[in-house]
Each structure stands twice: as C-alpha cells, then as structure tokens.
XYZ file of C-alpha atoms in Angstrom:
600
model
C 120.380 45.470 113.139
C 120.611 42.803 110.457
C 122.438 45.283 108.207
C 125.078 46.118 110.829
C 127.464 43.721 109.119
C 127.879 46.133 106.200
C 129.423 48.704 108.502
C 131.431 45.948 110.144
C 132.926 44.939 106.808
C 133.728 48.544 105.950
C 135.523 48.940 109.291
C 137.339 45.672 108.701
C 138.522 46.777 105.277
C 139.635 50.114 106.721
C 141.751 48.265 109.278
C 143.056 46.141 106.421
C 144.054 49.263 104.561
C 145.948 50.569 107.575
C 147.641 47.233 108.173
C 148.891 46.618 104.663
C 149.820 50.172 103.726
C 147.110 51.135 101.255
C 146.577 54.569 102.727
C 149.062 56.381 100.466
C 149.414 56.163 96.714
C 152.981 55.019 95.850
C 155.097 57.627 94.114
C 155.878 57.274 90.425
C 159.410 55.966 90.026
C 159.493 55.110 86.344
C 157.382 53.905 83.452
C 159.685 50.988 82.687
C 158.861 47.428 83.709
C 160.860 44.284 84.506
C 160.227 40.549 84.361
C 158.916 38.924 87.581
C 158.450 35.232 88.442
C 156.288 34.256 91.446
C 155.366 30.917 92.956
C 152.672 30.628 95.617
C 151.164 27.691 97.505
C 147.648 27.558 98.945
C 147.747 27.731 102.740
C 151.516 28.393 102.791
C 152.861 31.701 104.113
C 156.088 31.287 102.139
C 156.312 32.413 98.488
C 159.126 32.453 95.928
C 159.912 35.657 94.037
C 162.579 35.305 91.322
C 164.087 32.331 93.255
C 164.063 34.270 96.580
C 161.876 33.003 99.445
C 159.535 35.661 100.858
C 157.261 35.558 103.929
C 153.578 36.479 103.401
C 151.405 38.068 106.091
C 148.411 36.113 104.724
C 148.801 32.958 102.602
C 146.903 32.248 99.371
C 143.818 30.075 99.753
C 141.562 27.698 97.848
C 138.043 29.147 98.170
C 135.147 27.314 96.535
C 137.641 25.449 94.351
C 139.367 28.645 93.125
C 142.882 29.957 93.882
C 142.815 33.304 95.740
C 145.809 35.672 96.039
C 146.727 38.147 98.820
C 145.905 41.326 96.876
C 148.294 43.833 98.440
C 151.326 41.559 98.367
C 150.802 40.547 94.734
C 150.136 44.170 93.762
C 153.434 45.249 95.334
C 155.325 42.369 93.713
C 153.917 43.150 90.252
C 154.131 46.944 90.754
C 150.363 47.397 90.488
C 148.925 50.455 92.226
C 146.654 49.484 95.150
C 145.658 52.217 97.572
C 142.934 53.413 99.925
C 140.636 56.276 98.921
C 139.433 58.273 101.970
C 136.616 60.037 100.120
C 134.906 56.914 98.742
C 136.059 54.550 101.543
C 137.167 52.030 98.926
C 140.352 50.195 98.035
C 141.354 51.084 94.477
C 143.564 49.187 92.038
C 144.919 50.689 88.810
C 146.393 48.364 86.196
C 147.268 48.990 82.579
C 143.904 47.541 81.575
C 141.415 48.514 84.274
C 140.481 50.725 87.201
C 139.057 48.555 90.002
C 137.263 49.744 93.158
C 136.642 47.359 96.093
C 133.673 48.292 98.301
C 132.753 45.432 100.671
C 130.296 47.563 102.644
C 128.073 47.541 99.541
C 129.194 44.000 98.564
C 130.397 45.513 95.293
C 133.437 45.756 93.057
C 133.490 48.129 90.079
C 135.674 47.393 87.068
C 135.857 50.424 84.794
C 132.531 51.491 86.283
C 130.771 48.130 85.878
C 129.669 46.535 89.193
C 129.944 42.886 90.222
C 129.301 41.297 93.667
C 132.314 41.691 95.988
C 132.033 38.178 97.393
C 131.986 36.602 93.906
C 135.735 37.251 93.419
C 137.099 38.614 96.721
C 137.160 37.806 100.415
C 138.592 39.363 103.569
C 140.508 36.908 105.749
C 142.297 37.832 108.940
C 142.117 41.493 107.966
C 143.645 40.930 104.507
C 142.046 41.249 101.064
C 142.186 38.096 98.886
C 141.151 38.095 95.208
C 140.439 35.289 92.737
C 143.406 34.647 90.428
C 141.376 33.805 87.316
C 139.436 37.064 87.701
C 142.430 39.378 88.324
C 144.822 37.977 85.709
C 143.049 39.343 82.566
C 143.321 42.895 83.952
C 147.107 42.658 84.369
C 150.130 41.620 82.326
C 150.481 38.313 84.171
C 150.270 34.762 82.892
C 149.924 31.797 85.230
C 150.001 28.025 85.506
C 148.056 26.195 88.223
C 149.161 22.790 89.531
C 146.172 21.069 91.173
C 148.308 18.331 92.744
C 150.386 20.752 94.831
C 147.727 23.501 94.863
C 150.349 25.962 93.712
C 150.504 28.716 91.098
C 153.412 29.972 89.028
C 152.983 33.581 87.892
C 154.977 35.338 85.214
C 154.686 39.042 84.525
C 156.478 41.852 82.764
C 155.187 44.001 85.620
C 153.128 47.160 85.446
C 154.262 50.753 85.128
C 154.415 52.447 88.536
C 151.730 54.819 87.223
C 149.576 55.258 84.160
C 151.797 56.092 81.163
C 151.814 59.883 80.705
C 153.151 60.977 77.336
C 153.014 64.702 78.036
C 155.330 64.385 81.068
C 158.159 62.954 78.951
C 158.735 66.225 77.019
C 159.104 69.877 77.861
C 156.686 70.919 75.148
C 153.302 69.826 73.832
C 154.545 67.571 71.048
C 152.727 64.641 72.706
C 149.584 66.035 74.375
C 147.198 63.611 76.070
C 144.384 62.442 73.782
C 140.696 62.376 74.648
C 139.174 58.937 75.161
C 136.485 57.720 72.758
C 133.035 56.638 74.005
C 131.228 54.181 71.782
C 128.865 51.239 72.089
C 126.731 49.049 69.814
C 123.231 47.647 70.315
C 122.324 44.064 69.539
C 119.446 45.306 67.378
C 117.436 48.468 66.775
C 114.156 47.421 68.437
C 113.172 45.225 71.381
C 109.962 43.772 72.793
C 108.609 44.409 76.306
C 110.755 42.455 78.760
C 113.381 41.463 76.183
C 116.990 41.928 77.412
C 118.900 44.710 75.626
C 122.395 43.817 74.440
C 125.056 46.537 74.760
C 128.561 46.011 73.384
C 131.109 48.490 74.750
C 133.501 49.725 72.029
C 135.067 52.586 74.006
C 138.849 53.020 74.044
C 141.648 55.389 75.027
C 144.195 56.243 72.299
C 146.876 56.639 74.991
C 146.186 53.191 76.534
C 145.742 54.642 80.034
C 142.618 52.623 80.793
C 139.094 53.944 81.299
C 138.389 54.232 85.037
C 135.249 56.322 84.532
C 131.995 55.297 82.803
C 128.885 57.481 82.902
C 125.751 55.968 81.338
C 122.540 57.959 81.004
C 119.278 56.164 80.204
C 120.828 52.695 80.099
C 118.521 49.855 81.194
C 119.004 46.132 80.828
C 115.328 45.777 79.886
C 112.292 47.983 79.214
C 108.702 47.219 80.206
C 106.980 50.207 78.602
C 106.785 50.831 74.835
C 108.433 53.938 73.381
C 111.674 55.414 72.109
C 114.587 55.674 74.548
C 117.929 57.464 74.173
C 121.013 55.957 75.830
C 124.172 58.063 76.225
C 127.701 57.101 77.283
C 130.619 59.286 78.341
C 133.977 57.855 79.499
C 136.956 59.245 81.402
C 140.626 58.199 81.077
C 143.259 57.799 83.806
C 144.202 61.514 83.638
C 140.627 62.715 84.040
C 140.009 63.640 80.386
C 136.394 63.094 79.339
C 135.160 61.860 75.986
C 132.459 63.466 73.915
C 129.011 61.984 74.694
C 127.940 59.124 72.424
C 124.219 58.306 72.047
C 122.029 55.645 70.454
C 118.245 55.285 70.250
C 116.332 52.147 71.257
C 112.784 51.451 70.048
C 110.693 49.351 72.429
C 107.707 47.767 70.687
C 104.328 47.244 72.329
C 104.774 43.473 72.001
C 105.044 41.332 75.176
C 108.064 39.087 75.611
C 108.414 38.477 79.384
C 106.604 40.139 82.306
C 108.520 42.166 84.852
C 107.702 39.508 87.523
C 109.094 36.656 85.386
C 112.109 38.528 84.000
C 114.527 38.035 86.932
C 113.884 34.283 86.983
C 114.864 34.109 83.301
C 117.782 36.528 83.115
C 119.152 37.813 86.433
C 122.545 36.346 87.433
C 122.574 33.561 90.007
C 122.922 35.108 93.450
C 120.878 38.187 92.505
C 118.384 39.672 94.925
C 114.817 39.682 93.619
C 112.131 42.082 94.761
C 109.339 40.945 97.046
C 106.941 41.700 94.190
C 108.642 39.040 92.038
C 107.495 36.312 94.419
C 104.258 37.906 95.689
C 102.409 36.836 92.539
C 103.218 33.158 93.212
C 100.118 31.999 95.070
C 100.290 28.232 94.473
C 101.828 26.604 97.542
C 102.732 23.000 98.328
C 101.012 21.743 101.482
C 99.698 18.551 103.013
C 96.213 19.552 101.849
C 97.444 20.556 98.373
C 100.224 18.102 97.408
C 101.207 19.497 94.000
C 104.600 17.778 94.019
C 105.383 14.326 95.339
C 107.619 14.436 98.419
C 109.821 11.474 99.309
C 111.598 11.545 102.699
C 115.186 10.298 102.494
C 117.155 8.536 105.240
C 118.986 11.011 107.468
C 121.610 10.487 110.128
C 120.106 10.355 113.620
C 121.864 13.142 115.464
C 120.491 15.354 118.252
C 121.132 19.099 118.277
C 122.389 20.752 121.485
C 122.102 24.519 121.024
C 123.420 26.914 123.638
C 123.344 30.695 123.151
C 122.404 33.927 124.838
C 120.507 36.989 123.700
C 122.838 39.162 125.801
C 126.579 39.047 126.646
C 127.638 36.754 129.497
C 128.509 38.819 132.589
C 129.866 36.095 134.896
C 131.913 32.929 134.658
C 130.105 29.641 135.104
C 128.094 26.879 133.442
C 125.853 28.127 130.627
C 124.482 24.804 129.309
C 124.340 21.199 130.519
C 122.852 18.173 128.773
C 123.287 14.399 128.903
C 123.897 12.476 125.690
C 124.905 9.066 124.398
C 125.585 8.492 120.694
C 125.535 11.195 118.013
C 124.993 14.914 118.568
C 125.674 18.282 116.992
C 126.980 20.865 119.445
C 126.213 24.492 118.575
C 127.484 27.331 120.781
C 127.255 31.116 120.472
C 128.200 33.386 123.373
C 129.747 36.835 123.939
C 132.053 37.792 126.805
C 130.313 40.684 128.592
C 132.790 40.859 131.477
C 135.514 43.467 131.906
C 138.235 40.795 131.971
C 139.282 38.227 129.381
C 137.622 34.801 129.310
C 137.381 31.616 127.256
C 134.385 29.537 126.197
C 134.930 25.854 126.846
C 133.008 22.678 126.021
C 133.487 20.190 128.828
C 132.587 16.492 128.530
C 132.198 14.414 131.692
C 132.153 10.595 131.678
C 129.114 9.511 133.698
C 130.459 5.993 134.217
C 132.765 5.167 137.117
C 133.869 1.867 135.557
C 134.541 2.322 131.835
C 136.166 4.849 129.540
C 134.210 6.704 126.843
C 135.559 7.551 123.410
C 134.444 10.858 121.874
C 134.866 10.989 118.076
C 134.637 14.163 115.994
C 133.454 14.105 112.374
C 132.885 17.807 111.594
C 134.035 21.156 112.991
C 133.529 24.845 112.230
C 134.665 27.659 114.518
C 134.682 31.431 114.340
C 137.562 33.672 115.312
C 137.231 35.700 118.496
C 135.515 38.862 117.273
C 133.208 41.682 118.316
C 131.280 40.937 115.098
C 130.513 37.293 115.967
C 126.735 37.786 116.390
C 126.357 39.223 112.893
C 128.778 36.855 111.171
C 127.063 33.609 112.119
C 126.500 32.741 108.475
C 130.269 32.410 107.949
C 130.576 29.747 110.632
C 127.651 27.836 109.137
C 129.116 28.215 105.640
C 132.437 26.845 106.861
C 130.645 23.873 108.411
C 128.902 23.001 105.142
C 131.939 23.466 102.912
C 134.567 21.816 105.157
C 132.423 19.121 106.647
C 134.788 16.181 107.076
C 137.150 15.981 110.030
C 138.353 12.984 111.977
C 139.676 12.786 115.516
C 138.927 11.182 118.847
C 139.677 11.502 122.530
C 139.223 9.217 125.539
C 137.474 10.296 128.718
C 138.489 8.108 131.677
C 135.856 6.789 134.131
C 134.354 9.494 136.334
C 136.541 12.271 134.891
C 135.956 15.347 132.757
C 137.956 16.835 129.877
C 137.836 20.120 128.005
C 136.752 18.995 124.548
C 137.152 22.457 122.969
C 138.428 25.784 124.291
C 137.986 29.019 122.359
C 140.614 31.623 121.784
C 140.940 34.167 124.563
C 137.922 36.479 124.393
C 138.417 40.121 125.308
C 135.484 42.085 126.641
C 132.831 42.354 123.899
C 134.262 39.532 121.802
C 132.248 36.430 121.004
C 132.739 32.886 119.728
C 130.702 30.414 117.693
C 131.327 26.715 117.243
C 129.668 23.783 115.452
C 130.798 20.219 116.185
C 129.469 16.819 115.123
C 130.492 14.251 117.728
C 129.758 10.634 118.613
C 130.266 8.879 121.936
C 130.232 5.189 122.819
C 128.871 5.832 126.292
C 126.867 8.238 128.434
C 128.403 11.685 128.991
C 127.374 15.117 130.221
C 128.128 18.009 127.827
C 128.588 21.475 129.340
C 129.212 24.890 127.792
C 131.069 27.002 130.341
C 132.697 30.447 130.461
C 136.068 30.164 132.218
C 139.134 32.205 133.058
C 141.917 31.818 130.469
C 143.904 28.624 130.964
C 141.686 26.987 133.583
C 141.425 23.189 133.679
C 138.429 20.946 134.580
C 139.585 20.352 138.168
C 139.473 24.130 138.754
C 135.796 24.449 137.753
C 134.309 22.725 140.806
C 133.415 26.032 142.443
C 131.667 27.363 139.332
C 127.899 27.615 139.622
C 125.247 27.343 136.953
C 124.586 30.806 135.538
C 120.899 31.664 135.982
C 119.581 34.068 133.387
C 116.447 34.232 131.248
C 118.686 35.477 128.437
C 120.327 32.044 128.142
C 118.937 29.711 125.520
C 119.169 25.959 126.130
C 117.448 24.041 123.331
C 117.651 20.343 122.500
C 116.176 19.122 119.211
C 115.799 15.443 118.308
C 117.252 15.950 114.827
C 119.977 18.011 113.160
C 119.727 16.398 109.699
C 116.626 16.502 107.447
C 116.566 15.162 103.886
C 113.825 14.771 101.268
C 113.262 14.597 97.493
C 110.676 16.593 95.494
C 109.487 15.691 92.007
C 108.699 18.924 90.093
C 108.616 17.385 86.618
C 104.875 17.914 86.146
C 104.867 21.610 87.078
C 103.400 24.036 84.553
C 103.345 27.137 86.749
C 105.466 28.560 89.602
C 105.029 26.856 92.973
C 106.473 27.480 96.421
C 107.216 25.009 99.191
C 108.325 25.755 102.736
C 110.550 24.381 105.456
C 109.797 25.096 109.079
C 105.989 25.107 108.907
C 105.239 21.372 108.689
C 104.040 21.457 105.077
C 106.903 19.281 103.796
C 108.777 17.814 106.737
C 107.552 17.180 110.303
C 108.082 20.101 112.677
C 111.185 19.736 114.814
C 109.712 19.544 118.294
C 112.347 19.835 120.985
C 112.678 20.975 124.573
C 113.990 24.162 126.107
C 114.777 24.803 129.742
C 115.903 27.609 131.958
C 119.395 27.070 133.384
C 119.381 26.392 137.118
C 115.786 25.179 137.028
C 114.150 21.774 136.680
C 111.464 23.319 134.463
C 111.441 21.781 130.980
C 109.160 23.132 128.272
C 108.286 21.375 125.014
C 108.735 23.731 122.058
C 108.551 23.790 118.302
C 112.077 24.735 117.284
C 111.468 28.247 115.942
C 114.618 28.877 113.889
C 116.030 25.421 113.019
C 119.516 26.900 113.498
C 122.181 24.234 113.086
C 119.848 21.846 111.243
C 121.204 20.840 107.852
C 118.593 20.353 105.130
C 119.387 18.287 102.044
C 116.732 18.844 99.371
C 116.766 17.022 96.042
C 114.713 18.498 93.176
C 113.863 16.688 89.934
C 113.039 18.735 86.813
C 111.743 18.351 83.291
C 112.954 21.372 81.337
C 114.527 24.700 82.300
C 113.588 25.845 85.807
C 114.694 28.565 88.223
C 114.840 28.167 92.008
C 114.798 31.027 94.528
C 114.862 31.356 98.322
C 112.408 33.658 100.132
C 112.423 34.198 103.953
C 108.665 34.391 104.445
C 109.134 34.232 108.220
C 110.964 37.563 108.201
C 114.709 36.880 108.133
C 117.235 34.278 107.004
C 120.901 34.165 107.895
C 122.954 31.099 107.144
C 124.411 29.269 104.178
C 122.997 27.706 101.013
C 124.769 25.425 98.553
C 123.474 24.193 95.203
C 125.277 21.166 93.773
C 128.143 21.924 96.155
C 128.492 25.595 95.139
C 127.954 28.246 97.826
C 125.371 30.888 96.929
C 126.323 34.071 98.768
C 123.769 35.418 101.233
C 123.782 39.229 101.667
C 126.188 40.290 104.399
C 123.387 41.423 106.720
C 121.145 38.441 106.008
C 118.092 38.078 103.790
C 114.858 39.861 104.768
C 111.252 39.297 103.738
C 111.545 42.270 101.364
C 113.711 40.264 98.985
C 114.309 36.817 97.530
C 117.577 35.219 96.424
C 117.985 33.520 93.040
C 119.716 30.188 93.767
C 119.866 28.324 90.465
C 118.706 28.167 86.876
C 118.877 24.760 85.223
C 120.063 24.053 81.725
C 117.877 22.149 79.286
C 119.726 18.903 79.999
C 119.898 19.314 83.789
C 117.401 16.932 85.371
C 118.116 17.248 89.095
C 119.877 19.432 91.637
C 120.820 19.077 95.303
C 120.296 21.981 97.731
C 121.938 22.166 101.157
C 120.718 24.759 103.647
C 121.675 25.537 107.218
C 120.469 28.540 109.213
C 122.415 30.409 111.864
C 121.033 31.242 115.295
C 119.110 34.418 114.343
C 117.003 32.806 111.612
C 113.184 33.160 111.522
C 110.990 30.461 109.968
C 109.376 29.577 107.640
C 111.655 29.783 104.616
C 110.116 29.367 101.152
C 111.653 27.856 98.047
C 110.239 29.092 94.734
C 110.261 26.600 91.841
C 109.706 28.544 88.620
C 109.371 26.678 85.259
C 110.953 28.578 82.336
C 109.244 27.767 79.038
C 111.310 28.710 75.988
C 110.729 32.213 74.592
C 111.045 32.918 70.879
C-alpha cells in the first residue's frame, strides 16, 4: 500500500493532461519563428506577454529557492510541443535541442533517453505541471533574467518551430533527403579498476539538427566489479525515427580493486539516490548507550507537547474525534478522512476554560493539505511544507467561557481527507478538540454532537515535539550507524493514549514519532557520506540537510532500501539534519555515517 502513491501521481498527471490540453499533438503551422517577451512573477497568476497581460491557470512558484514555470502555458507561449502520449502514459516535450519525457509515476524524467529524478526539477501543483526554469532553459531558445527582489523572471525567446524542421517536406523531390543521425561516444580511458567509475562522453549528433529523442545503449554500466573485457554499443534515433549505425567501444576492466560494491554508492551515487539494503547490511558497528562510539551532546529544545489525532479508518459520523486540555505550547497534528456519504469539514475548536479572563492563542507555524482522496498517502508533503515554511505569525482571542473554531478545513467530499500541523501557544488553560462537522457550522451548533467512540481513533499526547542533539564523528575510521526511536541516542518519547469516550488512559512509548521534529548536528573530519535507513520497516516524512529538502520516494522508504542524504566536501566540517515523520512511520530509523578516505 505504501507504493499506491505512484499510481496516484500517474492519475493526477493524466487529469493534468486533460485539463491543460496535452492530449493532442498541435498541428504543424510553419517552421518560422518569432520573437517573444515574457514576464512572470512568483505566486502571481498574471503574466505579461509582449506587453499584454495574460491570466495563468497556475502561477509560477519559488520551490526550494528555485523559480518554477507552469510548463504547458510556457510551452504554448514559446511554441514548444508539449503533449500526452497514451501508450507510454507520459507527458512529452519536443524542443529544438531535446526530447523530454515526464513520468511522475516512476519519479523519472528522460532527456534524450537519459533519466533524472522527476522531483529534482518538476512538481505537480493543483493539477498543473511546474518545471524548474534553470533546468528547462538550456533545452530551448530562451534567455532569462531573474530579479530576486521582486521574485520575477523576464524571458526572451525567438520561439521554437511548431514541429521538428523537416527538409524533405519543403520540396517535391528528393534534393534534400533526411540524413541519418550519428552515434558516437568517447571513454575517459581504455582500462578501469574494479569499482572505478567509467566516464562516457556522448558525441552523437544529427546533421539535420532535429534532436535525438532516442538513445539505445547496450552493455553500458557506470562501474564494473568483475575483471574482463566489455563491449559497449550505442545507437541513436532522430526526430523522424531514422536510426544511426551502431557505434561500439571496448572497455578493459583490470583485476585491481579500487572500491567495493558496498562502498561505491557512498562515494559516487548522486545525493537522493536509493541504495540497496546490502549496501548498509555490512555496517555492523552501531552507536548505543553501551557502545558510545561518538560523543552525543543534547541541545536545548523548545518545550512543546504534541497532540496527535488520527484514525486508521474513515470517519463515518459527525462528532468529536479528539479532546485534550493544554496551557502553553503545543503542536496540533490532525489526519482524518470523511467516510460519510455527505460532505463534511474537519474543525479544530478551542474552548476557554476560564469564566473570568480571556485567552490569547498565538500561531507560529502552519502546514495544511488540500482536500484529497490521496491524503493518507501524501502525508510527507504536509510534513515537508511544515519544515520548509515554518514561520507564521497570528493570534486570536477566546473570550471567557466561550469556544472558537481555530481552523476549519476545506469542504471534504466523501472519501476525501485532510491533514494539518499547527504550532500554537496559549496564555491560559484551554480545551482543544478535533471535530467533524457539517459544512458551515459554528461552535454554538455543536452542543448536540457526541464524542465519537471507535477503536480506530488514535488519540496520542507526547510530552515533546522537538528533539535536538549534536554528534561528534571526527574520530570515526569506519562506517557507523546511530538510531532515533530506540533510546540509543535520545530518551524514548513516552506519552499517553486513550480511547475516545472512555476514562481509560494508557502510558505508551510513542511508536512512530510522527510530528516530532529532530534537529541533528554532525561534526566531521574529512569527507563523509550520510544515509537514512528505515530499520523499523517504513519511513514517510521529510528530511532536510543544511536547509535543502532531500526527496523521499513517493510511496515512502522501506527497509529494502536506504537513501543517500549528503556527501561532505573536504572543507565541510559540520552539517545540520532536520527530520520529521508523517503518521504512518515505523521506528527505529537509522542514520549511516560513512567516512570516505581518498582513493588514488
């Protein structure tokens, strides 16, 4: 079920294709081009095209510090072909310099046959495909200027031909037949050692400048771990389907060790790569209280309780789902699905328990999901939003003895769910309730609502939602792992859980740490790699290293794989990791610290 999100993304992109008109390839009008000037503003649905104001169905956005464009709108404006391919279930873009296939269900984009992670340069927002400007521009005829003060971009382009340039269609005879493309590549050197990365330099080209949308490699490997002689062959295809002659080169792999297959990904795989379980299985040295290999220094953390309310099944009646008293700081975390046949809303109600004085409720951080049938499998996006857009200010006053609706979700149709994360602070005692209501209801109308009694409801209160510590790894000579969630580094988060409608309260060890933000500082001495491994079985959430989000696989991370988080440079002496799990996480989670001695 953890991989259901892949199908969800594919369905979402399909709906995107239908909505923005990618289902049919535009007809070829001409091969001429014209000058185009565009100006776009992040978060603004209004753009300027050659001095004319145009309305966008989805505005540009700043994502992880980068400017992202609405792909279909920009493609139409610049006369770039962008269409939906039924057979491959991919969106395809054809420019004068590249053939690009977008496949979010596999988290992959292919540029002239070479794959990169989809979420490294693209994102789907509100059913629209956004792409990173700095990535797309080199494949088109556009130039751009970014103004950081106004968060705007000015684009200039001579446009693109409406189709690939076809010489043979411009004459009634064969005086200009289409030429075959040329496949060619060079090797960095003739022989390599075991585990040494092979360098390939692509020298292929098309004499007719139609681009090379098809690459077919045979025998190509980025590294070899067995000695011998290997033949690598390349054949390319141009925009009209013409294939090149095969081009081959021979690689000699010497029986001389360079790097083992277990160590190789830590040295050379791109950040964000998935590593096999075997890569981490050989790491047997583990930090623990009995074996303190690294010094651990707890750091001051904000005292903030965690109030988690969720349900393992959809909610089938209106009423109170969660109630808890608080005074001071707390993190509210809700996740529920409307299982009724009629529409509903999820509300957070705050009641002032004093009859004599007002209470001020201040908000410092917020992250909310959209109403969606995919809410249970997209929890990592809400957590990621919370980490990346943490600061928010606002306050409200609750009069003596009264209640207010602090937050109300969008209207939830049957099967749709909602997630919310809120950091709040009160200057007096209040009762916090999570309640499923009819659309538009107010607090005075909820008096007849009862407390929903169901063993599927989860009501967990943890004493802490912030954990921070520093590890000194400077003396490490071999790979070591340390864990969170098993008490080997930080104290276990012991909280309470209770069944709604009952006075029974049970002390528990918080089994997923969902909604708890970890801040982990690591000190190094020399090049080191860091990876994340869900030893408990499954991790879904968000991870940031030095403020940069490291993408988790769409369906979460399982115990069959690890995720490469960071590789330090020689001069990098420390990093800061932030981690927060969503509600379906399973502890413990291991961090692998892997020293990287220089290889000659």
